[in-house]
XYZ file of C-alpha atoms in Angstrom:
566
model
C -21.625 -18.967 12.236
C -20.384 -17.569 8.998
C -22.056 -14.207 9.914
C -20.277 -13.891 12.941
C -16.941 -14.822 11.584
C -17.628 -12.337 9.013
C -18.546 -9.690 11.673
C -15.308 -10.544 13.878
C -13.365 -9.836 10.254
C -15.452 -6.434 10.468
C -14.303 -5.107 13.796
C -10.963 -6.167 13.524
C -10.526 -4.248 10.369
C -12.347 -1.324 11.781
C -10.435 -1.335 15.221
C -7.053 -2.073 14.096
C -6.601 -0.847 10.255
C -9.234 1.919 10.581
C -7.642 3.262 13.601
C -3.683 3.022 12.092
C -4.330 4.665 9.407
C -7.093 7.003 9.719
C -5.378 8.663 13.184
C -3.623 10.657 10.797
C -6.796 12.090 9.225
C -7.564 13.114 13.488
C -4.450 15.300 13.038
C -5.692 16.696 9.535
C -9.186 17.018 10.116
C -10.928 20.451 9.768
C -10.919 22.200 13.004
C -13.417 24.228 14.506
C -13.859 27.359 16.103
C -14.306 25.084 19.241
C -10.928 25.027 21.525
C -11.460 21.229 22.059
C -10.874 20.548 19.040
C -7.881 21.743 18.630
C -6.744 20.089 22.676
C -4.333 17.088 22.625
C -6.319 13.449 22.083
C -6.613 11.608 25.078
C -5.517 7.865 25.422
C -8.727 6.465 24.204
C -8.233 3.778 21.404
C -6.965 4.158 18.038
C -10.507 3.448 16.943
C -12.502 6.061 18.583
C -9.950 8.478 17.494
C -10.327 7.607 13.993
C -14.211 7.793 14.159
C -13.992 10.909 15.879
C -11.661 11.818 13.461
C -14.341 13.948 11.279
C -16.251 15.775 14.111
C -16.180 18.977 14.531
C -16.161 18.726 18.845
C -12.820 15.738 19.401
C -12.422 15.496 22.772
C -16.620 15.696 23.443
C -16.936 12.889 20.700
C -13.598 10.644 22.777
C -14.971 11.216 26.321
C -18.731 10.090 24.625
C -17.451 6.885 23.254
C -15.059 5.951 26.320
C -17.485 3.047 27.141
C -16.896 1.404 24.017
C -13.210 1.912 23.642
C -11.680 -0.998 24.914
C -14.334 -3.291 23.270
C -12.518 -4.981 20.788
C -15.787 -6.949 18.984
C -17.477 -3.283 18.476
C -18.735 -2.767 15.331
C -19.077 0.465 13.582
C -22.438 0.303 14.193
C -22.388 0.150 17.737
C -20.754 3.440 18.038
C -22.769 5.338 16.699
C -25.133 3.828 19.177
C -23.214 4.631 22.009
C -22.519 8.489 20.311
C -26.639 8.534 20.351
C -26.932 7.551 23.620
C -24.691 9.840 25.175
C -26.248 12.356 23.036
C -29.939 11.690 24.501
C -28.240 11.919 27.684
C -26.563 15.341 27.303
C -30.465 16.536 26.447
C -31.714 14.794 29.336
C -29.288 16.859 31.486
C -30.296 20.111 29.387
C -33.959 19.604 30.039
C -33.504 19.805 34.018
C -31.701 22.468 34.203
C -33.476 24.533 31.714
C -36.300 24.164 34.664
C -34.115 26.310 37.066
C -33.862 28.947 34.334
C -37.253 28.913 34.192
C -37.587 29.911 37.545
C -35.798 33.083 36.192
C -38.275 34.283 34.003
C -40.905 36.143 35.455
C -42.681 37.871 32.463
C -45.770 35.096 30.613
C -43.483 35.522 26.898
C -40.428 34.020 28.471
C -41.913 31.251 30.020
C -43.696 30.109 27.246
C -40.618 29.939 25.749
C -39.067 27.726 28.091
C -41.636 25.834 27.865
C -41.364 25.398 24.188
C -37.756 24.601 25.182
C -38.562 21.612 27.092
C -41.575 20.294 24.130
C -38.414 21.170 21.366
C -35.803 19.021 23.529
C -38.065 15.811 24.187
C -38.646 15.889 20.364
C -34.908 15.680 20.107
C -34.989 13.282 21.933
C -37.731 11.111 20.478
C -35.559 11.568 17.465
C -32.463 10.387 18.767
C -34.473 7.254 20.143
C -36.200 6.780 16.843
C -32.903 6.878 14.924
C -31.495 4.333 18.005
C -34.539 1.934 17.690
C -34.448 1.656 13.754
C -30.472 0.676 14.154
C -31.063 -1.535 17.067
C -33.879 -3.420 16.005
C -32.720 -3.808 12.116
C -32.964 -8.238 11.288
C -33.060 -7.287 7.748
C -29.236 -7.555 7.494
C -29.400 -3.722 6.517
C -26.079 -1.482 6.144
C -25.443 1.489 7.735
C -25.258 2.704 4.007
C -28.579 1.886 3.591
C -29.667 3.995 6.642
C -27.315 7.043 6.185
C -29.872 9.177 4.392
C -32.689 8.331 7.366
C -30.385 8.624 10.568
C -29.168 12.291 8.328
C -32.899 12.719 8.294
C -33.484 12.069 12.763
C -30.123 13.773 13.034
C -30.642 17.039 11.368
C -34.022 17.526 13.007
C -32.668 17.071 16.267
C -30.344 20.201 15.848
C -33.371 22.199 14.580
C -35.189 21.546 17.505
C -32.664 22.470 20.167
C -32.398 25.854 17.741
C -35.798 26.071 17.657
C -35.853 26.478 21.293
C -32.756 28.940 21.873
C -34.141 31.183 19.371
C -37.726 31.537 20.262
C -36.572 33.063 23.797
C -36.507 37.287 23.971
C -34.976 37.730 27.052
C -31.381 37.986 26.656
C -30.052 36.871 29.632
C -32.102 34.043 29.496
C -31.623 32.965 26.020
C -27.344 32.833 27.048
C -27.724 30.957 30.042
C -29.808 27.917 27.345
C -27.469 28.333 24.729
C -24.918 27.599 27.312
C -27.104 24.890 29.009
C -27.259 23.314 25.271
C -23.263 23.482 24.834
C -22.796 19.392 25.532
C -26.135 18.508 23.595
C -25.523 20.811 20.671
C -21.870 19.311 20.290
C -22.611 15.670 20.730
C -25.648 16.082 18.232
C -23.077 17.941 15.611
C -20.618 14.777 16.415
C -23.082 11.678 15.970
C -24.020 13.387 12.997
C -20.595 13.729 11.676
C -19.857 10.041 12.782
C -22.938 9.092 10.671
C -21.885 11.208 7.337
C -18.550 10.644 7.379
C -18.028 6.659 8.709
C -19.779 5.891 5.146
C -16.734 6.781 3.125
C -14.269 5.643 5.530
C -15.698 2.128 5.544
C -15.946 2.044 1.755
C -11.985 2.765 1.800
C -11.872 -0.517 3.654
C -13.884 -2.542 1.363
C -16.221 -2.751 4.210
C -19.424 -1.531 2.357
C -20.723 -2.149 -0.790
C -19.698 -0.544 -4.221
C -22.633 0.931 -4.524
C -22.360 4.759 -3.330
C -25.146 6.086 -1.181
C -26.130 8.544 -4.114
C -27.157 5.773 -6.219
C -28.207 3.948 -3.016
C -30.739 6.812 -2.736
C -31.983 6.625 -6.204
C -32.655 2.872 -5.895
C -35.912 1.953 -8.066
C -37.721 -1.311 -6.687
C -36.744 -4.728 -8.724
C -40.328 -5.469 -9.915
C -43.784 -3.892 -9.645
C -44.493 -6.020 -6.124
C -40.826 -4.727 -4.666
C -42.365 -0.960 -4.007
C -40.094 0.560 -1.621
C -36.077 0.747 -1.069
C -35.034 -2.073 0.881
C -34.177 0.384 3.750
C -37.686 1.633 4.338
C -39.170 0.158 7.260
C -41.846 -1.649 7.869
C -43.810 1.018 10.158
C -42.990 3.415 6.966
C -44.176 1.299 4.672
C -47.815 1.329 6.338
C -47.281 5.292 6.544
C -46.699 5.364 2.834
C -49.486 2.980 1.920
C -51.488 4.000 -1.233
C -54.636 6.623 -0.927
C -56.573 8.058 -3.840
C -56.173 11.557 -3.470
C -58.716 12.277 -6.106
C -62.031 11.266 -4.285
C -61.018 9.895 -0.917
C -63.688 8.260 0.905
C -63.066 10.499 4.414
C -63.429 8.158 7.477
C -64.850 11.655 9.252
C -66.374 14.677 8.196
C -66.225 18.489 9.731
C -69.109 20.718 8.345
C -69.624 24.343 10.518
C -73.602 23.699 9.709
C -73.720 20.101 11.466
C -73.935 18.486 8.131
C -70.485 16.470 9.471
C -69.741 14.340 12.393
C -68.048 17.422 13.711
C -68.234 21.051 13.318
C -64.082 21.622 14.245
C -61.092 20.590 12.913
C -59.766 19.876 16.407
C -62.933 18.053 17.507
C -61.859 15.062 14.218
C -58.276 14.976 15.217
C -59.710 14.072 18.828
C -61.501 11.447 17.138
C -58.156 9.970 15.805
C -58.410 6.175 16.309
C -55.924 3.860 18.229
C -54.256 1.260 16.279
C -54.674 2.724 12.857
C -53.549 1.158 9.861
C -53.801 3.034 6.682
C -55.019 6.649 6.589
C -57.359 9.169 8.824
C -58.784 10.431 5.533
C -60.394 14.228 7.093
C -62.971 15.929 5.228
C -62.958 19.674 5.853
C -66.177 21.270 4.314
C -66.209 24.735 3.147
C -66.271 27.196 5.370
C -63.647 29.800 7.984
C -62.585 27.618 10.823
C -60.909 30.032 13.440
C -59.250 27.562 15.427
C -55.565 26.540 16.606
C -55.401 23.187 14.866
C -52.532 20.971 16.088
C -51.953 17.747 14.576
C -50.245 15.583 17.368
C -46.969 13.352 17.158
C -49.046 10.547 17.958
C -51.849 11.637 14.823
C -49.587 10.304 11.899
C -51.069 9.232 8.343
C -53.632 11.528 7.978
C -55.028 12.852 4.884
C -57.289 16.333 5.175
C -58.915 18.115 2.391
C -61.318 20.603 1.764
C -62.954 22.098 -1.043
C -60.546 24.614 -1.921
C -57.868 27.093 -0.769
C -60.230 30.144 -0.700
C -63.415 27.724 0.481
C -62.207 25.706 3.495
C -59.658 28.375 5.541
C -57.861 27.690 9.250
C -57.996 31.473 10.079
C -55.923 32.614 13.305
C -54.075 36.134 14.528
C -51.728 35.010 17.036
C -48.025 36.695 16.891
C -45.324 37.742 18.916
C -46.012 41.658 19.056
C -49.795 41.458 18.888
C -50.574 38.774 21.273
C -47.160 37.858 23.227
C -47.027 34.540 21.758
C -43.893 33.171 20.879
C -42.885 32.516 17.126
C -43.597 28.353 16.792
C -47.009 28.772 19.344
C -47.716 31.464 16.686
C -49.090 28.971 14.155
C -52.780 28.970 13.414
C -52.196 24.664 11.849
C -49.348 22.973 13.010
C -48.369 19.553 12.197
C -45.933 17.466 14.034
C -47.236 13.900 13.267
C -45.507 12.363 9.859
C -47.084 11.557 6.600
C -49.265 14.609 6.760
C -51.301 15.257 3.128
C -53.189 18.325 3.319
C -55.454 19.032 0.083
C -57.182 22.187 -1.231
C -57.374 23.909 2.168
C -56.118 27.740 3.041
C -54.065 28.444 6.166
C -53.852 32.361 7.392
C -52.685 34.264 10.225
C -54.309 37.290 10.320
C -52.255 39.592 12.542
C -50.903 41.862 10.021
C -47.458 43.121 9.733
C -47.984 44.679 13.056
C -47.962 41.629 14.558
C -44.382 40.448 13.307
C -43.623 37.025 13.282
C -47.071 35.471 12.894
C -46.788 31.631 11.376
C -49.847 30.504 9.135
C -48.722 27.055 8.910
C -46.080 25.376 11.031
C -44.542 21.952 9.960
C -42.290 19.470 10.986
C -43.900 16.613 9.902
C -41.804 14.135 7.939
C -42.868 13.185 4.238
C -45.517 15.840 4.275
C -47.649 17.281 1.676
C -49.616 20.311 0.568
C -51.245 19.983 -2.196
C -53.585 22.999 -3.529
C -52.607 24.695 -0.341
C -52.676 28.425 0.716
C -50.780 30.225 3.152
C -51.369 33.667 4.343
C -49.681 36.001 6.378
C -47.384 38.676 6.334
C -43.695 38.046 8.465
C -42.791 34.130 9.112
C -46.305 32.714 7.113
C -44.836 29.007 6.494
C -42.261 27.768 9.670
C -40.911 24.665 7.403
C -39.408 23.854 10.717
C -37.991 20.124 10.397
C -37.910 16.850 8.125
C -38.881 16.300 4.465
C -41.686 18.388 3.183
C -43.182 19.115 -0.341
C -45.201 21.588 -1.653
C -47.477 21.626 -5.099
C -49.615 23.906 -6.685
C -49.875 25.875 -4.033
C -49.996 29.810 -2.990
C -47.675 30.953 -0.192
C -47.811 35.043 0.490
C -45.768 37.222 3.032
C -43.402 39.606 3.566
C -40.108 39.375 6.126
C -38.798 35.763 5.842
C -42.004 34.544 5.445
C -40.510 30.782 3.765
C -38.154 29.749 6.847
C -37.181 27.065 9.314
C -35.097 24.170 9.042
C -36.256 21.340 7.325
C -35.321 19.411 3.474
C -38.090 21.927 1.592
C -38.867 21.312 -2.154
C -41.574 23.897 -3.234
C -42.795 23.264 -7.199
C -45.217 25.281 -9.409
C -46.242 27.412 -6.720
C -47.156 31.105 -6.775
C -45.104 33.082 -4.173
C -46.818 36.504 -3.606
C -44.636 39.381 -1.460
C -47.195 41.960 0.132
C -46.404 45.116 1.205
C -44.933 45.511 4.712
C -44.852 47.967 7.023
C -43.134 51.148 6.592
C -39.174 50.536 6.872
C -39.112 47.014 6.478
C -37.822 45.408 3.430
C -39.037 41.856 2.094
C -36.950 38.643 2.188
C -38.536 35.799 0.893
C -36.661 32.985 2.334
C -34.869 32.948 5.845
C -33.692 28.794 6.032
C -31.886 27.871 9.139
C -29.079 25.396 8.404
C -26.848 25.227 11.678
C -24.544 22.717 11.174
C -22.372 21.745 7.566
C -23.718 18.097 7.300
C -27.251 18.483 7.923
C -29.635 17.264 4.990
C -31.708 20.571 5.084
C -32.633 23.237 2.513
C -35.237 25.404 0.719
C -35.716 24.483 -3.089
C -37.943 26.940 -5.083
C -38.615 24.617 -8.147
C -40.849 26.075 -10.871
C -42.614 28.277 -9.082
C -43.232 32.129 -9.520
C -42.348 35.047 -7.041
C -44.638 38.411 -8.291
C -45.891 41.243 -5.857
C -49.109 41.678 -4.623
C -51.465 44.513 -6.467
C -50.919 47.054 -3.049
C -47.145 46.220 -3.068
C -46.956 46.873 -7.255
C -46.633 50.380 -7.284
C -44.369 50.518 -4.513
C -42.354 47.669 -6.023
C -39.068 49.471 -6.631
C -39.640 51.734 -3.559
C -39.672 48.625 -1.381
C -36.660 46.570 -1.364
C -37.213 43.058 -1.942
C -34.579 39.991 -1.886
C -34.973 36.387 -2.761
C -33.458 35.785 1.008
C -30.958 35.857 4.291
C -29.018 33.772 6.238
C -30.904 33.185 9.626
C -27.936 30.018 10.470
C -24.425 29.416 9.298
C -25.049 27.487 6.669
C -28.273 28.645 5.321
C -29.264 26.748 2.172
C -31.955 27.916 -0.769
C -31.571 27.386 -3.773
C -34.363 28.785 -6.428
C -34.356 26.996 -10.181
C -36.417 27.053 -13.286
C -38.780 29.672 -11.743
C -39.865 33.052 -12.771
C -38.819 35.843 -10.785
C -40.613 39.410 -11.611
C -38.936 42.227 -11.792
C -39.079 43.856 -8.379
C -36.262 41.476 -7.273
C -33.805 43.506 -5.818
C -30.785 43.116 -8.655
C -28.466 41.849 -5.535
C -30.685 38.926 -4.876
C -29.669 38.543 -1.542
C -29.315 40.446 1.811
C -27.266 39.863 4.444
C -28.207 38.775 8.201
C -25.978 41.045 10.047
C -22.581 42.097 8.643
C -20.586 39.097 7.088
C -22.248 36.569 8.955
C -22.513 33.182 7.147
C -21.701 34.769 3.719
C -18.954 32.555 3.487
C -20.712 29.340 4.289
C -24.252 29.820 3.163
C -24.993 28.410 0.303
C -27.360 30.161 -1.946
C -27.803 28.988 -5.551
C -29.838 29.996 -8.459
C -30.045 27.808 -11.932
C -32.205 28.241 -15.219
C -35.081 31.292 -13.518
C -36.363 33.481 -16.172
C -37.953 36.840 -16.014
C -36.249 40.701 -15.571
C -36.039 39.766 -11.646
C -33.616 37.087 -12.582
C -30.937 38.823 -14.028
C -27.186 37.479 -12.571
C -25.123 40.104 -13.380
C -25.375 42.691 -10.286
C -26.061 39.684 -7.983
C -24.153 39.381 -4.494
C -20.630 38.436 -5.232
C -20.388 36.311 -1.658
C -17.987 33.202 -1.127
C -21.330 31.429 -0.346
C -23.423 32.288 -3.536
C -23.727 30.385 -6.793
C -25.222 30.722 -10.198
C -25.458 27.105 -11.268
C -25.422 26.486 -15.100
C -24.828 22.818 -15.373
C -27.541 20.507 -14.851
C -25.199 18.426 -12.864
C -24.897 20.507 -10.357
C -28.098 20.896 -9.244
C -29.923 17.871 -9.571
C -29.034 17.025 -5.943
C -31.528 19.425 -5.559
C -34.198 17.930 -7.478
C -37.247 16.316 -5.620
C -35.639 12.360 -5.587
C -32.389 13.008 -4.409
C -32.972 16.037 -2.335
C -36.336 14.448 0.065
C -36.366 11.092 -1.967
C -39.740 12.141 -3.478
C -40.038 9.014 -5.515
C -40.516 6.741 -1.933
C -43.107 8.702 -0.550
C -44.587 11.286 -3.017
C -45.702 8.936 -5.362
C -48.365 7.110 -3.408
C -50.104 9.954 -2.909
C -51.211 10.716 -6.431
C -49.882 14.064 -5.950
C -48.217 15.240 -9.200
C -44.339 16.733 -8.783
C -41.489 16.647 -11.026
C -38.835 14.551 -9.713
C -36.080 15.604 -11.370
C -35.319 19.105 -13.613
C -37.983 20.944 -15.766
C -37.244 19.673 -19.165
C-alpha cells in the first residue's frame, strides 16, 4: 500500500507540477531545423507537453503520446513506454514499405541494400523491444536513473541502424525515397531518446529522484567483494559478464584446418553453438588462414574466440563495394552482432586493396565487446565499429580512407594505428565516426595508442595528405588523448566532409598526444574542435565513464586503463 500511495504522490507531481511549470521550457526549448517543431502545441495535456518539452520533433513526440494523455495515474515511466512503442511502430510501417521500393531496384547492389535495410530496421527494433522489456519487467524497484545510461545505450543503436541502412544504398533515387520512408521512425527514435536524457534532470528538479546524479550513478563500485555488479545490471547481463580466464581458457570446441579440431571452419563451431548456454562458448581457433565470411549471430552471445596470434590464426576475405558489388556492412570478412563478444590474438583482413574501396575487415556491433591482441587489415573502412560499447587493447588496426568508423561508444588503448598508402589522389583520414543525433552516447576514443605510416607510405608521407579524421554525421565525435601521433599528421588535423558540414557541431577533441604530428598550433580553428588541457574535461572520455569499462571489462582479465594515463 505505501508503494502505491507513494506512486499516486509521483504522478500527481509529474502531471500537474511538471506540466505547470515546465510548459514554459516547451516554449524555450531548442528548436530544430524541423518545421514541427516550431507548429503551435496541440491540446494534449500539460504533461505530455512538458515531456516533450526537450525533443527535437514536438508535435511527432504529442501525437505519439496521445494515448497516455488523459491518464492521470501515468508515471514517467510509462511514457517513455508508450514513446517506444509508437516508435517500434513507426519502423514497423518503414519496413513494409521499404518492400515496394524494393521492387524499384532492378540492379543485384541495390537490392542487397534493401535488404540490409530491412536486417538494420528489425535490429532497431529488437532494440527498442529490449530497452521496452528491461523497463517493463524491472521488480527490483529500479529508477529510471538507474537505467538512463542502458536505454542511452538501446537508443543510440537504434538510430545507427536505420543510418546504417540509408547510407549503404547507391542509387540515388532510391536512397531519397528511404530516407523519406524513415522520416516518422527517425523522429520518434530522436524523441524517446530525448525523453530518456532529458526526463532525468527534470525529475531531479522535483525531488522525484535521488541525489545521487547519474554520473556518479555510473561510477558506482559494488558495496562488498560478493556485490559485483551495479544494481542496474540485469540478471541476463550478469550471466553475460560472468568470469572467464582469458589466459588459458579451456575451449569447449576446437577449429584446426589439419583436422586436429572438432572442426576445420570458424563457421562450422559457431553452428555448433549450444541452446541454453550459460557461461561462455570458449572457441579455439588454431593457427592457420581461414578464408571464410564468419558471422557471429544475434542469437551466438558470450562467446570467447582465440587463436594463437594476430599474424598465426587470420579470417582473410576480399569482398568490397567496387571489386565485388557488395555493399559496405556485407563487406566484412568477421562480423559480430551477438553481445559479449571477446576475441583474442586473432588477425582479421580484407584483402581487396584500395581498388576495392570500402572493404570492412571486421564489422561490430556487438555490445560489451572485446579485442584483445587483435589485427585488422585493410585499406578504406577496415574496422565498421558500427553500434554499442566496444573496446579495443593491444591491438593493430591499419588502413587508409576512414578506415576507424561507424557509430558505436569506441575506446581504443595502446594500440598501433598504421596508415598505408592509398591510391593515387586519395588522401588518408583515420577516423570517420557517425554520430547523428546530439544525445546519443557514441564516440571514437584513441587512448594511448600510436598512429605512424606504413614503410611504402613513409617516403610519400608529406606527399600524401593525412588527417586524424572527418565528419561522416552531424555530430561526429573522436576524441584522441595521451597518444603519439608521428609526424606525417597533416598540421590541420582534421578535414572536412563536404563544405561546412557539421563543423559546428562535431565534436573533435585532442588532450595530452605527444610527438611532431601533434602539434596544436596550425590545427582547424572549427566551432566544433577542441584542444582539451584539463584533466576534467576529458575524463568522460575515459574507459569507466565513457562504455562503463569497470562492469564488463574487468571479468575478462583483459588489461585497460580505466581512467587517464598517469
Amino acid at each position: 500500500m505505501k508503494g502505491k500511495i507513494i506512486g499516486c504522490v509521483v504522478s500527481i507531481i509529474f502531471l500537474v507540477g511538471l506540466g505547470t511549470i515546465l510548459v514554459v521550457g516547451v516554449r524555450n526549448a531548442n528548436k530544430s531545423d524541423n518545421p514541427a517543431s516550431s507548429s503551435p502545441l496541440s491540446s494534449s495535456s500539460k504533461a505530455v507537453q512538458a515531456v516533450c518539452g526537450p525533443t527535437d520533433y514536438k508535435e511527432a513526440c504529442i501525437q505519439s503520446l496521445n494515448s497516455i494523455a488523459n491518464n492521470q495515474s501515468a508515471t514517467p515511466k510509462d511514457y517513455i513506454q508508450v514513446a517506444i512503442n509508437a516508435t517500434i511502430d513507426a519502423i514497423r510501417e518503414s519496413i513494409e514499405k521499404s518492400r515496394n521500393i524494393s521492387k524499384e531496384a532492378i540492379d543485384p547492389f541495390n537490392k542487397m541494400a534493401l535488404d540490409d535495410c530491412r536486417e538494420m530496421l528489425q535490429f532497431a527494433i529488437d532494440e527498442l523491444h529490449e530497452a521496452f522489456s528491461n523497463m517493463s519487467k524491472d521488480d527490483k524497484g529500479h529508477t529510471i536513473n538507474e537505467r538512463e545510461i542502458e536505454l542511452k545505450n538501446w537508443l543510440s543503436a537504434t538510430i545507427a541502424y536505420q543510418e546504417t541502412c540509408v547510407d549503404g544504398i547507391g542509387k540515388e533515387d532510391l536512397k531519397e525515397k528511404m530516407a523519406v520512408n524513415l522520416v516518422d521512425a527517425s523522429h520518434l527514435s530522436s524523441n524517446v531518446l530525448a525523453i530518456v536524457s532529458e526526463i532525468i534532470p527534470i525529475l531531479n528538479s522535483f525531488g522525484l529522484e535521488t541525489n545521487v546524479s547519474i554520473g556518479r550513478k555510473l561510477l558506482h563500485t559494488p558495496k562488498n567483494d560478493n556485490d559485483e555488479y551495479p544494481s542496474w545490471v540485469s540478471n541476463s547481463d550478469r550471466k553475460l559478464l560472468r568470469r572467464i580466464n582469458m589466459n588459458n581458457p579451456k575451449p569447449n570446441v576446437v577449429v584446426a584446418q589439419d583436422g586436429s579440431g572438432q572442426f576445420k571452419t570458424i563457421n562450422a563451431a559457431l553452428k555448433a553453438y549450444p541452446k541454453n548456454l550459460i557461461g561462455r562458448y570458449v572457441i579455439y581457433v588454431k593457427a592457420g588462414i581461414y578464408n571464410e565470411q564468419v558471422l557471429v549471430t544475434k542469437d551466438q552471445v558470450n562467446i570467447f574466440m582465440f587463436g594463437d596470434g594476430p599474424r598465426q590464426t587470420i579470417v582473410t576475405g576480399k569482398l568490397s563495394v567496387a571489386g565485388s558489388g557488395t555493399t559496405t556492412y556485407q563487406s566484412a570478412t568477421f562480423a559480430v552482432i551477438g553481445n559479449g563478444f571477446v576475441g583474442k590474438s586473432m588477425g582479421f583482413r580484407n584483402t581487396a586493396g584500395p581498388q576495392g574501396h570500402q572493404a570492412v575487415a571486421l564489422r561490430v556491433q556487438s555490445d560489451m565487446s572485446i579485442f584483445y591482441n587483435c589485427r585488422m587489415d585493410g585499406y578504406q573502412d577496415t574496422l565498421y565499429t558500427q553500434a554499442h560499447r566496444q573496446f579495443y587493447r593491444n591491438c593493430v588496426v591499419s588502413g587508409t580512407v576512414d578506415f576507424i568508423f561507424g557509430d558505436g561508444s569506441v575506446v581504443i588503448q595502446n594500440t598501433l594505428i598504421i596508415v598505408r598508402k592509398p591510391m593515387d589522389g586519395q588522401q588518408n583520414t583515420v577516423t570517420a565516426q557517425g554520430k547523428k543525433d546530439r544525445r546519443e552516447t557514441t564516440g571514437i576514443v584513441i587512448h594511448n595508442c600510436r598512429i605512424v605510416p606504413e614503410q611504402l607510405l613513409f617516403p610519400l608521407r608529406f606527399k600524401i595528405n593525412t588527417f586524424l579524421g572527418r565528419p561522416w554525421k552531424e555530430f561526429s565525435t573522436t576524441v584522441i588523448m595521451q597518444s603519439l601521433l608521428a609526424d606525417f599528421i597533416q598540421p590541420a588535423g582534421w578535414m572536412p566532409w563536404a563544405g561546412t558540414f557539421a563543423l559546428d557541431t562535431l565534436y573533435y577533441a585532442e588532450f595530452g598526444n605527444r610527438g611532431p604530428g601533434a602539434v596544436t598550433s596550425q590545427r582547424v580553428r572549427w566551432k566544433g574542435y577542441h584542444v582539451l588541457t584539463n584533466k576534467n574535461d576529458v575524463v568522460r572520455f575515459t574507459v569507466n565513464p565513457f562504455i562503463q569499462g569497470h562492469m564488463w571489462i574487468k571479468n575478462t582479465g583483459t588489461p585497460y586503463l580505466p581512467g587517464l594515463k598517469i
